[in-house]
mmCIF file of C-alpha atoms and ligand atoms in Angstrom:
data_model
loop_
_atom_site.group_PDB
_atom_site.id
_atom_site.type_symbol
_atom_site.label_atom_id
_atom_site.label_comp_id
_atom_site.label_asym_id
_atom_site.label_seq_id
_atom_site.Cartn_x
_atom_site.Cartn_y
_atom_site.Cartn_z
ATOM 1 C CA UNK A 1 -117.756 -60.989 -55.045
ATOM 2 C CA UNK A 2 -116.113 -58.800 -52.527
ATOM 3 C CA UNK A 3 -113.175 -57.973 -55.039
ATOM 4 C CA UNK A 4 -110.970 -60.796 -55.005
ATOM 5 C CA UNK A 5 -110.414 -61.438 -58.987
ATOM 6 C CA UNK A 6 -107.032 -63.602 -59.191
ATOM 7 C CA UNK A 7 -107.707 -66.856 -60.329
ATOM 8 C CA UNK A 8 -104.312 -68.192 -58.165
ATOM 9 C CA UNK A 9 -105.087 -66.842 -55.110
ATOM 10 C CA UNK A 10 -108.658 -67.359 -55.360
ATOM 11 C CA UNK A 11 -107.427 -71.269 -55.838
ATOM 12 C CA UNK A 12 -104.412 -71.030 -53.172
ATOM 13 C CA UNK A 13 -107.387 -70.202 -51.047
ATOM 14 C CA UNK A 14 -109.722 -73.299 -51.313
ATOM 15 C CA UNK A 15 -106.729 -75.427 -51.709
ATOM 16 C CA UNK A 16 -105.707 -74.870 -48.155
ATOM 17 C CA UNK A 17 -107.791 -76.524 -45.439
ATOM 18 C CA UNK A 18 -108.279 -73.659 -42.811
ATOM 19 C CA UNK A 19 -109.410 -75.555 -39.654
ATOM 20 C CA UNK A 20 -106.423 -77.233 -39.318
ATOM 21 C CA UNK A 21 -104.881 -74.157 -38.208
ATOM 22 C CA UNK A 22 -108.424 -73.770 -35.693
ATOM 23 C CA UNK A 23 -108.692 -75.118 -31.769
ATOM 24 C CA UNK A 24 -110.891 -78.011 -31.616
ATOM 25 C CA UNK A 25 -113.176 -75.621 -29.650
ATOM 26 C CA UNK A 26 -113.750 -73.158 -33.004
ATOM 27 C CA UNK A 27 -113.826 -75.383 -35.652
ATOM 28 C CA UNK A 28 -117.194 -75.001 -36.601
ATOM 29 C CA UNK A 29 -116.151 -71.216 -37.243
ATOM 30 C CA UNK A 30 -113.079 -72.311 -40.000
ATOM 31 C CA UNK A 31 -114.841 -71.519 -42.647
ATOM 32 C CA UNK A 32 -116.257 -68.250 -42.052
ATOM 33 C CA UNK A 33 -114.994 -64.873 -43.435
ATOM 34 C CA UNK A 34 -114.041 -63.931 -39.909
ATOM 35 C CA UNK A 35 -110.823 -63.511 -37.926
ATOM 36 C CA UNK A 36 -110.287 -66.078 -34.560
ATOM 37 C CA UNK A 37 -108.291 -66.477 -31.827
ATOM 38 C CA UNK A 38 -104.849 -68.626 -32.424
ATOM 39 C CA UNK A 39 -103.676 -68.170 -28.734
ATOM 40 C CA UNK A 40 -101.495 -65.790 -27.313
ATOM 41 C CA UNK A 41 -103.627 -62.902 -27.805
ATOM 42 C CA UNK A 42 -103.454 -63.121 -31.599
ATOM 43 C CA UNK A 43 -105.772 -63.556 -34.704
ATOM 44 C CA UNK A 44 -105.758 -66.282 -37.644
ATOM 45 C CA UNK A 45 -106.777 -63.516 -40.589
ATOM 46 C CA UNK A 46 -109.922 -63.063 -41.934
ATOM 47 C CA UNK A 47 -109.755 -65.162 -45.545
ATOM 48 C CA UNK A 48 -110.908 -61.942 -47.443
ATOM 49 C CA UNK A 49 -107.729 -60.402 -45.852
ATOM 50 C CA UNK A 50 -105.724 -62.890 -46.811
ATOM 51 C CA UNK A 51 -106.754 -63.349 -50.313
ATOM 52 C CA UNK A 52 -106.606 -59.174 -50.488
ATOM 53 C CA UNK A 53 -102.864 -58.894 -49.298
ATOM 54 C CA UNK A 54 -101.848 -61.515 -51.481
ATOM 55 C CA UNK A 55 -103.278 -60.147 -54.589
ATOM 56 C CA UNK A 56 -102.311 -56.876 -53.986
ATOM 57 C CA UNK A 57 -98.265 -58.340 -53.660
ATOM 58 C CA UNK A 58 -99.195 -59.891 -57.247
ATOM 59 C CA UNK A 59 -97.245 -63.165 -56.249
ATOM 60 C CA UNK A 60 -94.893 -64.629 -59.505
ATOM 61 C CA UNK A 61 -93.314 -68.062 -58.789
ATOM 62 C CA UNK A 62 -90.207 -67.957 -57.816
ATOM 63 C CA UNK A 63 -90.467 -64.789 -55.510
ATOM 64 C CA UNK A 64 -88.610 -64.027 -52.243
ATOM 65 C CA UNK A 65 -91.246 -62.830 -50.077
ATOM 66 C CA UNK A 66 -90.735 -61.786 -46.167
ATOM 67 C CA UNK A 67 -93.807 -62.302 -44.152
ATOM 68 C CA UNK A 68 -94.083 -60.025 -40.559
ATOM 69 C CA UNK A 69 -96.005 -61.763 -38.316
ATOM 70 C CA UNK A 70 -96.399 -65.685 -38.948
ATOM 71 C CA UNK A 71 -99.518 -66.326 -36.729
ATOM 72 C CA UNK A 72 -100.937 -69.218 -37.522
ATOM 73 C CA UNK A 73 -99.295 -70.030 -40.840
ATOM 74 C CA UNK A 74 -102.266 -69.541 -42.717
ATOM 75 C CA UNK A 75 -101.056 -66.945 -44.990
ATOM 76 C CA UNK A 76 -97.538 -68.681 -45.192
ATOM 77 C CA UNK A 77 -99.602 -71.332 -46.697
ATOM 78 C CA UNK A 78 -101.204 -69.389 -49.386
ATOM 79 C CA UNK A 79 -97.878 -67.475 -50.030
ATOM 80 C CA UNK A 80 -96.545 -71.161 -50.523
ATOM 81 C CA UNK A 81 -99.149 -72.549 -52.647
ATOM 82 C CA UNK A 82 -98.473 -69.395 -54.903
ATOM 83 C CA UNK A 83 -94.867 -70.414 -55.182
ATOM 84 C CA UNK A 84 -93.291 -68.354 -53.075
ATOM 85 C CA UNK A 85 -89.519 -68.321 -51.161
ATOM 86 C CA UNK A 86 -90.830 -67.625 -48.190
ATOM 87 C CA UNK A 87 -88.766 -65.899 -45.082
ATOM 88 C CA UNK A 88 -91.311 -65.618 -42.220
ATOM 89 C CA UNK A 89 -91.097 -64.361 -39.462
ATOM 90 C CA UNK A 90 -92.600 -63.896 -35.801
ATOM 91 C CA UNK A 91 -92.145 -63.035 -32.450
ATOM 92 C CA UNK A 92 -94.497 -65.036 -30.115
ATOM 93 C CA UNK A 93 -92.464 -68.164 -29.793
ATOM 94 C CA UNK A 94 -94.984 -70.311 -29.483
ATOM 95 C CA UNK A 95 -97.115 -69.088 -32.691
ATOM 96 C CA UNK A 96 -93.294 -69.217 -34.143
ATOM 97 C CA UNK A 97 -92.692 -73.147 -33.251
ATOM 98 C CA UNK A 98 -96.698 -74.306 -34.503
ATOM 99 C CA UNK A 99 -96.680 -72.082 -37.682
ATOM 100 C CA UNK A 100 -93.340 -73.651 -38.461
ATOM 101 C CA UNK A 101 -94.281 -77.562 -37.505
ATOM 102 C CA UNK A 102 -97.450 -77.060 -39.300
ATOM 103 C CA UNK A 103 -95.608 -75.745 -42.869
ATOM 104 C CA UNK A 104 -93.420 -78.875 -42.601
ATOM 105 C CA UNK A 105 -96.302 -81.364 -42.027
ATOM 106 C CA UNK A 106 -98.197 -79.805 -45.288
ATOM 107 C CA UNK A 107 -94.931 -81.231 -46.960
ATOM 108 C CA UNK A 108 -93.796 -77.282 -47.771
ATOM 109 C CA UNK A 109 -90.399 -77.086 -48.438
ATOM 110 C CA UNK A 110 -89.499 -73.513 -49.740
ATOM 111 C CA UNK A 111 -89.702 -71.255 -46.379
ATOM 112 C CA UNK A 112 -87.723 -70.586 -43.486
ATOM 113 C CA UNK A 113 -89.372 -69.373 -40.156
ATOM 114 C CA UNK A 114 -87.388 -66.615 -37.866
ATOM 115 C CA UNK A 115 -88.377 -65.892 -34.287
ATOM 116 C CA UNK A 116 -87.529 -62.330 -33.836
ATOM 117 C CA UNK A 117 -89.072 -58.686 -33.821
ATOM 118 C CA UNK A 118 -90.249 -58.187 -37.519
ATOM 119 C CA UNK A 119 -90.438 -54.531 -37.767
ATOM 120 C CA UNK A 120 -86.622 -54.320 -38.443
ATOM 121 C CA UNK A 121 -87.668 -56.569 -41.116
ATOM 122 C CA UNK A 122 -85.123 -59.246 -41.728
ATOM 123 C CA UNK A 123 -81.869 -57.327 -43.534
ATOM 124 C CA UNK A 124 -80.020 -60.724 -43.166
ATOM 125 C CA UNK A 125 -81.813 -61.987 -45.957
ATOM 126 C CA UNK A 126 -83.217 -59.351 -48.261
ATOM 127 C CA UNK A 127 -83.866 -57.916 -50.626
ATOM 128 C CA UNK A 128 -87.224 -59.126 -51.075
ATOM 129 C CA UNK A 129 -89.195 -58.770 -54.004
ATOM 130 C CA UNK A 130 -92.470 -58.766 -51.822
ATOM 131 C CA UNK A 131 -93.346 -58.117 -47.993
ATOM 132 C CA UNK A 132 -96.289 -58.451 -46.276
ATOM 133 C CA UNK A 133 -96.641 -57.245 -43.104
ATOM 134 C CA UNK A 134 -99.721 -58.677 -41.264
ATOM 135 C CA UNK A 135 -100.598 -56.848 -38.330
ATOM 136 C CA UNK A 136 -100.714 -52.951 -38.166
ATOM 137 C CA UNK A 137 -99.010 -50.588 -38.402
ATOM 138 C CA UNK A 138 -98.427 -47.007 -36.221
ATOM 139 C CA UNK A 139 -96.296 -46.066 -39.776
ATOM 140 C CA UNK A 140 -94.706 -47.218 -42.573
ATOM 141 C CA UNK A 141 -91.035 -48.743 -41.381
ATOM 142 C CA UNK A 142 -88.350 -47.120 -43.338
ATOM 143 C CA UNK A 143 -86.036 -49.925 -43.352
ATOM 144 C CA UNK A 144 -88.839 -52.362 -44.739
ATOM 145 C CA UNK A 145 -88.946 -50.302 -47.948
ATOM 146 C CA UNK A 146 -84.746 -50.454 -47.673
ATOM 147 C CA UNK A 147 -85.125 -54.383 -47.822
ATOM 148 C CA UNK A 148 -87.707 -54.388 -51.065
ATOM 149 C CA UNK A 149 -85.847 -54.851 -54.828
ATOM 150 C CA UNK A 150 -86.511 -51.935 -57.214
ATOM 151 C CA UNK A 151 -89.635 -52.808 -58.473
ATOM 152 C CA UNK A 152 -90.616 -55.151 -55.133
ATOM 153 C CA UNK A 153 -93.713 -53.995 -53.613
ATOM 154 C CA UNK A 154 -94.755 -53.511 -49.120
ATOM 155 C CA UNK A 155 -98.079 -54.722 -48.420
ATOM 156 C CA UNK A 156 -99.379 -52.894 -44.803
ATOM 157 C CA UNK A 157 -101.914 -52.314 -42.360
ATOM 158 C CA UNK A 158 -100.914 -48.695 -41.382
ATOM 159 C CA UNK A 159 -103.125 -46.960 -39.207
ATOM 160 C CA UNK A 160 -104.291 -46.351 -34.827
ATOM 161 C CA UNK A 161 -104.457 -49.963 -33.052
ATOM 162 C CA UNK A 162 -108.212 -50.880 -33.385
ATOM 163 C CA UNK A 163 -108.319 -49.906 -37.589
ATOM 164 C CA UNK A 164 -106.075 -49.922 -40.453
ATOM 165 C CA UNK A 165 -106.199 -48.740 -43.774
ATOM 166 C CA UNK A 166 -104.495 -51.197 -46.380
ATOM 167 C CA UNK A 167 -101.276 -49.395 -47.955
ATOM 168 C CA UNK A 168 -99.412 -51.077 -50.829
ATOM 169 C CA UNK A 169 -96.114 -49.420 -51.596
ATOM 170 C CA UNK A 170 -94.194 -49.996 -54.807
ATOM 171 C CA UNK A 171 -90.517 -49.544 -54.959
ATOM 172 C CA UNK A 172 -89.934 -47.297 -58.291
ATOM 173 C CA UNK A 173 -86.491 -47.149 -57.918
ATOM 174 C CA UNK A 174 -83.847 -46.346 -54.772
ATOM 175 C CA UNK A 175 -85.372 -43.208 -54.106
ATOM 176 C CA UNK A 176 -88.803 -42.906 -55.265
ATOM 177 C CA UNK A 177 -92.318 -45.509 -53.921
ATOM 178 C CA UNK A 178 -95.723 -45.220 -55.844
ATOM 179 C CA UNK A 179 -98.101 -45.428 -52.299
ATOM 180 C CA UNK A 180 -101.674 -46.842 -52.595
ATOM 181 C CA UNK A 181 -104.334 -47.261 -50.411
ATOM 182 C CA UNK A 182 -107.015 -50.191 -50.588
ATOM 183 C CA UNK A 183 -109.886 -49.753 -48.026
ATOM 184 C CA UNK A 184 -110.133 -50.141 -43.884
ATOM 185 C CA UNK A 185 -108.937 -53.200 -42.134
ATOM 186 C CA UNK A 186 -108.851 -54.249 -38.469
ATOM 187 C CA UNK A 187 -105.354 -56.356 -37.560
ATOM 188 C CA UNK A 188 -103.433 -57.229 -33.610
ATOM 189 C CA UNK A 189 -100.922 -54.409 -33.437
ATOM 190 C CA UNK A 190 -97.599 -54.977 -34.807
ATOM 191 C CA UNK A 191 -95.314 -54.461 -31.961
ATOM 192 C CA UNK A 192 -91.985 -53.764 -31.619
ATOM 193 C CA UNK A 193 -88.839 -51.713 -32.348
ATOM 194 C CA UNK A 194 -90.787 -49.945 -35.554
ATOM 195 C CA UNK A 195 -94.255 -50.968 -34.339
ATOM 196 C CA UNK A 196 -95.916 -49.979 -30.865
ATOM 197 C CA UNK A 197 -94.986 -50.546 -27.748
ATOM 198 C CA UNK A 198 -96.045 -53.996 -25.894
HETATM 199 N N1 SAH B 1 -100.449 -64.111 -40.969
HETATM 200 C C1 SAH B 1 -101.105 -64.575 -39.768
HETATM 201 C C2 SAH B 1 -101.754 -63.414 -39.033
HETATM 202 C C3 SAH B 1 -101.434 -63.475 -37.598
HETATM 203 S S1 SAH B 1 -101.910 -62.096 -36.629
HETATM 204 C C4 SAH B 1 -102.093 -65.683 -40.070
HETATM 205 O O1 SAH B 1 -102.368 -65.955 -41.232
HETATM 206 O O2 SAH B 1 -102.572 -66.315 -39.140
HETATM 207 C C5 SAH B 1 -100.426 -61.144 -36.598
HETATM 208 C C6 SAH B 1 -99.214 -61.793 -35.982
HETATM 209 O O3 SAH B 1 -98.164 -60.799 -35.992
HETATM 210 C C7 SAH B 1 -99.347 -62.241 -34.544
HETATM 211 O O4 SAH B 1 -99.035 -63.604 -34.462
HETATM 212 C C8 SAH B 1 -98.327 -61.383 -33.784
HETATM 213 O O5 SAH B 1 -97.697 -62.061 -32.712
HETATM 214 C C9 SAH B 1 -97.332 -61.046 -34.878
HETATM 215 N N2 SAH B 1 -96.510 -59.872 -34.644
HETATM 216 C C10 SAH B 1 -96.842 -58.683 -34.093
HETATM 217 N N3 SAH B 1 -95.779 -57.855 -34.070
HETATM 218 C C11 SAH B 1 -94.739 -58.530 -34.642
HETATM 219 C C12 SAH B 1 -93.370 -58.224 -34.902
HETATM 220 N N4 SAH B 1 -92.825 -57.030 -34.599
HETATM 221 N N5 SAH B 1 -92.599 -59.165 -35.506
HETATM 222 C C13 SAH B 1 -93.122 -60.384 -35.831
HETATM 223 N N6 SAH B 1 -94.393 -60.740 -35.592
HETATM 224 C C14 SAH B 1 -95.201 -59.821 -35.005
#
């Protein structure tokens, strides 16, 4: 009802049991449509933001997707579930070592998780046909539209450090992006070499 109309996503989404990524101490909030603390100052997404970024990527199987900003491994998980390669990648280390143990205890097997600053993307690997950045954005990074395929579409929060507005960017070809916007949001800063300052 709030917009959400892909039948995979919708399905990734009540596959995936979201208190297990919740503190003992919030788990009567897991199934709200609200964003919560994961520890170290950062959010596990709210599900309609979740669900929104991932239908706006328009997931095949089979595609090489980066992920900026791992968090709780919530939206790895739905990224997964869709079928996904998935290079993720974050720069808390301790968000970085739980979102990877708890991919590998849901028996996940195609992602890798990076510890590192995100906003230079992750060159090593790309091109990607999809990224999704998942906090927000001061601008759109350059270099993450470098690391998309022709055709590969940016998903981004881009906006001050309290509000966002959801961007989408598709790659036309090596010059030329289609940009599209898709409503406020309200994500931790993204921070970093292409991101804000700590
Ligand atoms: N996708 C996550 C959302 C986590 S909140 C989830 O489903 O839970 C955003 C995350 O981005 C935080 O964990 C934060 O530490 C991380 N982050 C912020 N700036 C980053 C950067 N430059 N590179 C990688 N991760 C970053």
């Amino acid at each position: 009802s709030k917009g959400i109309y892909d039948l995979a996503v919708l399905k990734a989404i009540r596959t995936i049991p979201r208190h297990v990524f919740f503190d003992e101490a919030l788990l009567k909030y897991a199934y709200q449509d609200n964003a919560f603390p994961i520890g170290e100052g950062q959010t596990i997404s709210q599900p309609y933001t979740v669900a929104l970024q991932t239908q706006l990527l328009e997931i095949l199987p089979g595609d090489k997707v980066l992920e900026i900003g791992s968090g709780s491994g919530y939206q790895s998980s739905v990224l997964l579930e869709l079928d996904a390669t998935l290079y993720t990648i974050e720069r808390q280390y301790k968000l970085y070592q739980k979102a990877k143990q708890f991919l590998t205890s849901f028996g996940y097997k195609n992602f890798n998780c990076f510890y590192d600053d995100g906003s230079k993307g992750l060159e090593k690997h790309s091109p990607y046909d999809k990224i999704i950045v998942t906090a927000g954005a001061p601008t759109i990074p350059n270099i993450l539209i470098h690391q998309l395929k022709i055709g590969g579409k940016l998903v981004i929060p881009v906006g001050n450090k309290e509000n966002q507005i959801m961007i989408r960017i598709t790659r036309i070809d090596e010059k030329n992006i289609i940009q599209d916007s898709f409503g406020t949001c309200s994500f931790v800063p993204l921070i970093g070499e292409n991101g804000w300052n700590e």
